[in-house]
Amino acid sequence: MNLDLTPDEAGFREEVRAFIAANLTPELRRQNQLTTAMYPDPHISLPWHKALAKKGWVAPLWPVEYGGTGWSAMQRFIFDSECGVAGAPPIPPFGIRLVGPVILRFGTEAQKQFYLPKILSGEDYWCQGYSEPGAGSDLASLQCRAVRDGDEYVINGTKIWTTHAHFANRMFALVRTSTQGKQQEGISFVLLDMDTPGLTVRPIRSIAGEHEVNQIFFDDVRIPAANLVGKENDGWTVAKYLLEFERGGGLFSGRHRSNLSRIRRICDVLEERGVSILASPLKRAKFAEVTASLDVYEMLELSVIRDLAPGESIGAVASVLKLQSARMKQEIGMLGIDLLGPYALEWWPEVPEEMEAGEILLHTPTMDYLNGRAHSIFGGAQEVQLTLISRSVLGR
């Protein structure tokens, strides 16, 4: 694989770097550096979203006629890598990367005209109603029921692990509209407003003490039947298409490299205290080993996306990337704990405002490690990904 950038690609990289330098404020970079959850809160991500939207760079996966960039896969890689390394806040995927492509492919013209501009601008903030207490990796067993009543659906049931539902004003969800036939044949994909009467959001605290996910309760929640995306009882087709983007639509090597750099910066902070972490040959070797693993992961991303056409899904190989990205996240989190030892325990659920930036960094390794445990579960557990990979290889 030729890794050399063409003159046009090198010029594009300089354009991206100039944009980041002009728009990524020190405060946004600092807030993102202190974020150890999967996605930053909207007060961190939305200013960056709006800057990208103004430039026309917020939706690389969308067709140009709907606000996409028309970038090649290599340009996407350059953009995501530069943003990640620079410490720019990642844009939560639920609107731009997940429901947006679904509406583009399966939505009606009225749905496209109504929802897509608000997704692009950041006016609408979305969450994903997939998992349930009894239906996580086995998503087809979901029981949240939607019954047709004239021009409406009436929804009863619950969803769980719903990221940023406490911030969102809209949700896309899978609901059961039939109990006939196979489980997958009775599922529909719907859109709904979070302020609909009968919908309740309850927080779930993570192992790190953060409020990122929630449980949602539906008690006779009525939504317009026009909010159905695709055909009734054919939501599984829509869901599988969306999962390709969830598992492999993002490029994460830049973000992983930024997290690794954060650990290196923490070592520098301790060095200033007189604690030399990397004086140990064993610890230097551990750092080098994870760095090499990250280089391999970056090559994997490049090999997968290099020849993709604009807007093309990567298909079944999404499971490979999802699995390896989760492992990379956890390797880096474990590295921070291994290197810092007792110093990794210097953390606080709420960071005092008067603390200096370098000192604040010391609270991130433990939270990053704890939050990383979920990466091999959400979006399909690692056992599910391995099964999907084996089926694609064996043809079964």
Coordinates of C-alpha atoms in Angstrom, one line a residue:
M1 CA 0.0 0.0 0.0
N2 CA 1.4 3.4 -1.0
L3 CA 1.3 5.7 2.0
D4 CA 2.7 8.7 0.3
L5 CA 0.3 11.6 0.0
T6 CA -0.3 13.0 -3.5
P7 CA 0.3 16.8 -3.9
D8 CA -3.4 17.4 -3.7
E9 CA -3.7 15.3 -0.6
A10 CA -0.8 17.1 1.0
G11 CA -2.4 20.4 0.1
F12 CA -5.6 19.3 1.7
R13 CA -3.8 18.4 4.9
E14 CA -2.4 21.9 5.1
E15 CA -5.9 23.3 4.6
V16 CA -7.2 21.2 7.4
R17 CA -4.4 22.2 9.7
A18 CA -5.0 25.9 8.9
F19 CA -8.7 25.5 9.7
I20 CA -8.0 23.7 13.0
A21 CA -5.5 26.5 14.0
A22 CA -8.1 29.1 13.2
N23 CA -11.2 27.5 14.8
L24 CA -10.1 25.2 17.6
T25 CA -9.9 27.4 20.6
P26 CA -7.6 26.6 23.5
E27 CA -10.6 26.2 25.8
L28 CA -12.3 23.6 23.5
R29 CA -9.1 21.7 23.2
R30 CA -8.6 21.7 27.0
Q31 CA -12.2 20.6 27.6
N32 CA -11.9 17.8 25.1
Q33 CA -8.6 16.7 26.6
L34 CA -10.3 16.3 30.0
T35 CA -13.2 14.2 28.5
T36 CA -12.8 10.5 29.1
A37 CA -16.3 9.5 28.2
M38 CA -17.0 8.2 24.6
Y39 CA -18.4 11.6 23.5
P40 CA -18.0 15.1 24.9
D41 CA -21.1 16.9 26.2
P42 CA -22.9 19.2 23.8
H43 CA -21.4 22.4 25.2
I44 CA -18.0 21.0 24.0
S45 CA -19.0 19.4 20.8
L46 CA -21.6 21.8 19.4
P47 CA -19.3 24.8 18.9
W48 CA -17.0 22.6 16.9
H49 CA -19.9 21.1 15.0
K50 CA -21.1 24.6 14.1
A51 CA -17.6 25.7 12.9
L52 CA -17.5 22.6 10.7
A53 CA -21.0 23.2 9.4
K54 CA -20.1 26.8 8.5
K55 CA -17.1 25.5 6.5
G56 CA -19.2 22.7 4.9
W57 CA -17.1 20.0 6.5
V58 CA -19.5 18.5 9.0
A59 CA -21.0 15.6 7.0
P60 CA -18.2 13.9 4.9
L61 CA -20.4 10.7 4.4
W62 CA -23.3 12.6 2.9
P63 CA -23.9 13.2 -0.8
V64 CA -22.8 16.6 -1.9
E65 CA -26.3 17.7 -2.9
Y66 CA -27.4 17.2 0.7
G67 CA -24.4 19.0 2.3
G68 CA -21.7 16.4 2.0
T69 CA -18.1 17.2 1.2
G70 CA -17.4 15.0 -1.8
W71 CA -14.1 14.0 -0.2
S72 CA -12.3 10.9 -1.1
A73 CA -11.7 8.2 1.5
M74 CA -8.1 9.4 1.9
Q75 CA -9.3 13.0 2.5
R76 CA -11.6 11.7 5.2
F77 CA -8.7 9.9 6.8
I78 CA -6.6 13.0 6.7
F79 CA -9.3 15.1 8.2
D80 CA -10.2 12.7 11.0
S81 CA -6.6 12.1 11.9
E82 CA -5.6 15.8 12.0
C83 CA -8.7 16.6 14.1
G84 CA -7.9 13.7 16.5
V85 CA -4.2 14.5 16.9
A86 CA -5.0 18.2 17.4
G87 CA -7.5 17.4 20.2
A88 CA -10.7 18.6 18.5
P89 CA -13.9 17.4 20.1
P90 CA -15.4 14.4 18.2
I91 CA -18.9 15.0 16.9
P92 CA -21.4 12.6 18.5
P93 CA -22.4 10.3 15.6
F94 CA -26.1 9.9 16.3
G95 CA -27.3 12.6 13.9
I96 CA -24.5 13.1 11.3
R97 CA -23.1 9.6 11.0
L98 CA -26.1 7.3 11.9
V99 CA -29.6 8.6 11.4
G100 CA -28.6 11.0 8.7
P101 CA -27.4 8.3 6.2
V102 CA -30.5 6.2 7.2
I103 CA -32.9 9.1 6.3
L104 CA -30.9 9.7 3.1
R105 CA -31.3 6.1 2.0
F106 CA -34.7 5.0 3.4
G107 CA -36.5 8.3 4.3
T108 CA -39.3 10.0 2.4
E109 CA -38.6 13.3 0.7
A110 CA -40.6 15.1 3.4
Q111 CA -38.4 13.5 6.1
K112 CA -35.2 14.5 4.2
Q113 CA -36.4 18.1 3.8
F114 CA -37.4 18.4 7.5
Y115 CA -34.6 16.5 9.4
L116 CA -31.4 16.8 7.3
P117 CA -30.9 20.6 7.5
K118 CA -31.3 20.5 11.3
I119 CA -28.9 17.6 11.6
L120 CA -26.3 19.5 9.5
S121 CA -26.7 22.8 11.5
G122 CA -26.6 21.1 14.9
E123 CA -30.1 22.4 15.7
D124 CA -31.2 18.9 16.4
Y125 CA -29.3 16.7 18.8
W126 CA -30.1 12.9 18.5
C127 CA -29.9 9.8 20.7
Q128 CA -30.3 6.2 19.7
G129 CA -33.0 3.9 21.1
Y130 CA -31.8 0.4 20.4
S131 CA -30.8 -1.6 23.4
E132 CA -33.3 -2.8 26.1
P133 CA -32.8 -4.5 29.4
G134 CA -33.4 -7.9 27.7
A135 CA -32.1 -7.0 24.3
G136 CA -28.5 -5.8 24.0
S137 CA -26.2 -7.7 21.7
D138 CA -29.3 -9.9 20.9
L139 CA -31.1 -6.8 19.5
A140 CA -33.7 -8.8 17.5
S141 CA -35.3 -9.8 20.8
L142 CA -36.4 -6.3 21.6
Q143 CA -39.9 -5.9 23.1
C144 CA -40.6 -2.1 23.1
R145 CA -44.0 -2.2 21.4
A146 CA -45.5 0.3 18.9
V147 CA -49.2 -0.3 18.0
R148 CA -50.8 1.5 15.1
D149 CA -53.8 3.6 16.1
G150 CA -55.1 5.5 13.0
D151 CA -52.4 8.0 12.0
E152 CA -50.3 7.4 15.1
Y153 CA -48.2 4.7 16.8
V154 CA -48.6 4.2 20.5
I155 CA -45.3 3.1 22.1
N156 CA -44.9 1.3 25.4
G157 CA -41.7 -0.2 26.8
T158 CA -38.2 0.8 27.7
K159 CA -34.7 1.5 26.2
I160 CA -31.5 1.4 28.1
W161 CA -27.8 2.6 27.8
T162 CA -29.1 5.5 25.7
T163 CA -26.2 7.8 25.3
H164 CA -26.9 11.6 25.8
A165 CA -30.7 11.1 25.9
H166 CA -30.7 13.8 28.7
F167 CA -29.3 16.3 26.1
A168 CA -31.2 15.1 23.0
N169 CA -34.3 16.7 21.5
R170 CA -34.9 13.8 19.1
M171 CA -34.5 10.0 19.1
F172 CA -34.4 7.3 16.4
A173 CA -35.6 3.9 17.8
L174 CA -36.3 0.3 16.9
V175 CA -39.8 -0.8 18.1
R176 CA -41.7 -4.0 17.7
T177 CA -44.7 -3.6 15.4
S178 CA -45.5 -7.3 15.0
T179 CA -45.1 -10.6 16.9
Q180 CA -45.6 -12.7 13.8
G181 CA -42.9 -14.7 12.1
K182 CA -39.2 -14.3 12.9
Q183 CA -38.2 -11.8 15.5
Q184 CA -36.4 -9.6 12.9
E185 CA -39.6 -9.4 10.7
G186 CA -41.6 -7.5 13.3
I187 CA -39.3 -4.6 13.9
S188 CA -39.8 -1.0 12.6
F189 CA -37.6 2.1 12.7
V190 CA -39.2 5.3 13.9
L191 CA -38.3 8.9 14.8
L192 CA -39.6 10.8 17.8
D193 CA -39.3 14.0 19.7
M194 CA -37.9 13.7 23.3
D195 CA -40.5 16.1 24.7
T196 CA -43.4 13.8 23.7
P197 CA -45.8 13.2 26.6
G198 CA -45.3 9.9 28.3
L199 CA -41.5 9.7 27.7
T200 CA -39.3 9.7 30.8
V201 CA -35.5 9.8 30.9
R202 CA -33.7 8.4 34.0
P203 CA -29.9 8.7 34.4
I204 CA -27.5 5.8 34.8
R205 CA -24.1 6.6 36.4
S206 CA -21.2 4.8 34.8
I207 CA -18.5 2.9 36.6
A208 CA -16.5 6.2 36.5
G209 CA -19.3 8.1 38.2
E210 CA -20.3 10.0 35.0
H211 CA -23.7 10.6 33.6
E212 CA -23.5 9.7 30.0
V213 CA -26.1 7.0 29.5
N214 CA -29.8 6.7 30.5
Q215 CA -32.8 4.5 30.6
I216 CA -35.9 5.6 28.7
F217 CA -39.5 4.7 29.6
F218 CA -42.4 4.9 27.2
D219 CA -45.9 5.1 28.7
D220 CA -48.5 5.4 25.9
V221 CA -46.1 7.7 23.9
R222 CA -47.9 8.8 20.7
I223 CA -46.0 9.6 17.6
P224 CA -47.2 10.3 14.0
A225 CA -47.2 7.3 11.7
A226 CA -45.4 9.6 9.2
N227 CA -42.3 9.2 11.5
L228 CA -41.8 5.6 10.3
V229 CA -38.6 5.3 8.3
G230 CA -38.8 2.6 5.6
K231 CA -41.6 0.1 5.6
E232 CA -43.4 -1.2 8.7
N233 CA -41.9 -4.4 10.0
D234 CA -38.8 -3.9 7.8
G235 CA -36.8 -2.0 10.4
W236 CA -34.2 -4.7 10.7
T237 CA -33.0 -3.9 7.2
V238 CA -32.6 -0.2 8.2
A239 CA -31.0 -1.3 11.5
K240 CA -28.3 -3.4 9.8
Y241 CA -27.5 -0.5 7.4
L242 CA -27.1 1.9 10.4
L243 CA -24.9 -0.6 12.3
E244 CA -22.4 -0.6 9.4
F245 CA -21.9 3.1 10.0
E246 CA -21.9 2.8 13.8
R247 CA -19.2 0.1 13.8
G248 CA -17.1 1.2 10.9
G249 CA -18.2 4.7 9.8
G250 CA -15.8 6.5 12.0
L251 CA -12.0 6.7 11.9
F252 CA -10.5 6.6 15.3
S253 CA -6.7 6.3 15.0
G254 CA -6.3 10.1 15.4
R255 CA -8.3 10.1 18.6
H256 CA -6.4 7.1 19.9
R257 CA -3.1 8.9 19.2
S258 CA -4.4 11.9 21.0
N259 CA -5.2 9.7 24.1
L260 CA -1.8 8.2 23.9
S261 CA -0.2 11.7 23.8
R262 CA -2.3 12.6 26.9
I263 CA -0.5 9.9 28.8
R264 CA 2.8 11.1 27.6
R265 CA 1.9 14.6 28.8
I266 CA 0.9 13.3 32.2
C267 CA 4.4 11.7 32.4
D268 CA 5.9 15.1 31.7
V269 CA 3.7 16.7 34.5
L270 CA 5.0 14.1 36.9
E271 CA 8.6 14.7 35.7
E272 CA 8.1 18.3 36.7
R273 CA 7.2 17.0 40.2
G274 CA 10.4 15.0 40.3
V275 CA 8.8 11.7 39.5
S276 CA 10.4 10.1 36.5
I277 CA 8.0 7.5 35.0
L278 CA 9.8 6.8 31.8
A279 CA 13.2 6.3 33.4
S280 CA 12.2 2.7 33.7
P281 CA 13.2 0.6 30.7
L282 CA 10.2 -1.7 31.3
K283 CA 7.8 1.2 31.2
R284 CA 9.4 2.7 28.1
A285 CA 9.0 -0.7 26.4
K286 CA 5.3 -0.8 27.4
F287 CA 4.8 2.6 25.9
A288 CA 6.6 1.6 22.7
E289 CA 4.6 -1.6 22.4
V290 CA 1.3 0.3 22.6
T291 CA 2.6 2.9 20.1
A292 CA 3.5 0.1 17.7
S293 CA 0.0 -1.4 18.1
L294 CA -1.5 2.0 17.3
D295 CA 0.6 2.2 14.1
V296 CA -0.7 -1.2 13.1
Y297 CA -4.3 -0.1 13.7
E298 CA -3.8 3.1 11.7
M299 CA -2.5 1.0 8.8
L300 CA -5.6 -1.2 9.1
E301 CA -7.9 1.9 8.8
L302 CA -5.9 3.1 5.8
S303 CA -6.0 -0.3 4.1
V304 CA -9.8 -0.5 4.6
I305 CA -10.8 3.0 3.5
R306 CA -8.1 3.9 0.9
D307 CA -10.1 2.8 -2.1
L308 CA -13.7 3.5 -0.9
A309 CA -15.9 5.7 -3.1
P310 CA -17.4 8.8 -1.4
G311 CA -20.4 7.7 0.7
E312 CA -19.7 4.0 0.3
S313 CA -20.1 1.8 3.3
I314 CA -17.2 -0.5 4.3
G315 CA -19.6 -3.4 4.8
A316 CA -18.8 -6.5 6.9
V317 CA -15.2 -5.3 7.6
A318 CA -16.8 -2.8 10.0
S319 CA -16.7 -5.5 12.6
V320 CA -13.0 -5.8 12.3
L321 CA -12.5 -2.1 12.8
K322 CA -14.9 -1.9 15.7
L323 CA -13.3 -4.8 17.5
Q324 CA -9.7 -3.5 17.0
S325 CA -10.7 0.1 17.9
A326 CA -12.1 -1.2 21.2
R327 CA -9.0 -3.2 21.9
M328 CA -6.9 -0.1 21.1
K329 CA -8.9 2.1 23.5
Q330 CA -8.5 -0.5 26.3
E331 CA -4.8 -1.0 25.6
I332 CA -4.1 2.8 26.0
G333 CA -6.3 2.9 29.1
M334 CA -4.4 0.0 30.6
L335 CA -1.1 1.6 29.7
G336 CA -2.0 4.7 31.7
I337 CA -2.7 2.7 34.8
D338 CA 0.5 0.5 34.3
L339 CA 2.8 3.5 33.8
L340 CA 1.4 5.7 36.5
G341 CA 0.7 3.2 39.2
P342 CA -0.4 4.9 42.4
Y343 CA -0.3 8.3 40.7
A344 CA -3.3 7.1 38.5
L345 CA -5.4 7.2 41.7
E346 CA -5.1 11.0 41.9
W347 CA -8.5 11.7 40.4
W348 CA -11.7 13.5 41.3
P349 CA -15.3 13.1 40.0
E350 CA -15.5 16.8 39.8
V351 CA -12.3 18.7 39.0
P352 CA -11.6 21.9 41.0
E353 CA -11.7 24.9 38.7
E354 CA -8.7 26.5 40.3
M355 CA -6.4 23.6 39.4
E356 CA -3.7 24.1 36.7
A357 CA -4.2 22.4 33.4
G358 CA -1.3 20.0 33.9
E359 CA -2.5 19.0 37.3
I360 CA -6.0 18.4 36.0
L361 CA -4.7 15.8 33.6
L362 CA -3.7 13.6 36.5
H363 CA -7.4 12.8 37.1
T364 CA -8.0 11.4 33.6
P365 CA -6.1 8.0 33.5
T366 CA -8.4 6.1 35.9
M367 CA -11.6 7.4 34.4
D368 CA -10.3 6.7 30.9
Y369 CA -9.5 3.1 31.9
L370 CA -12.9 2.6 33.5
N371 CA -14.8 4.1 30.6
G372 CA -12.8 2.0 28.2
R373 CA -14.4 -1.2 29.6
A374 CA -17.6 -0.4 27.7
H375 CA -16.0 -0.1 24.3
S376 CA -15.9 -3.9 23.8
I377 CA -19.7 -4.1 24.7
F378 CA -21.6 -1.2 23.1
G379 CA -22.4 -1.4 19.4
G380 CA -22.2 -5.2 19.5
A381 CA -20.1 -7.0 22.1
Q382 CA -16.7 -8.4 21.0
E383 CA -18.1 -11.9 20.9
V384 CA -20.8 -10.7 18.4
Q385 CA -18.1 -9.0 16.3
L386 CA -16.0 -12.2 16.2
T387 CA -19.0 -14.2 15.1
L388 CA -19.8 -11.7 12.3
I389 CA -16.1 -11.8 11.2
S390 CA -16.1 -15.6 11.2
R391 CA -19.3 -15.8 9.2
S392 CA -17.9 -13.4 6.6
V393 CA -14.8 -15.5 6.2
L394 CA -16.5 -18.9 6.2
G395 CA -19.5 -17.7 4.2
R396 CA -22.0 -19.0 6.7

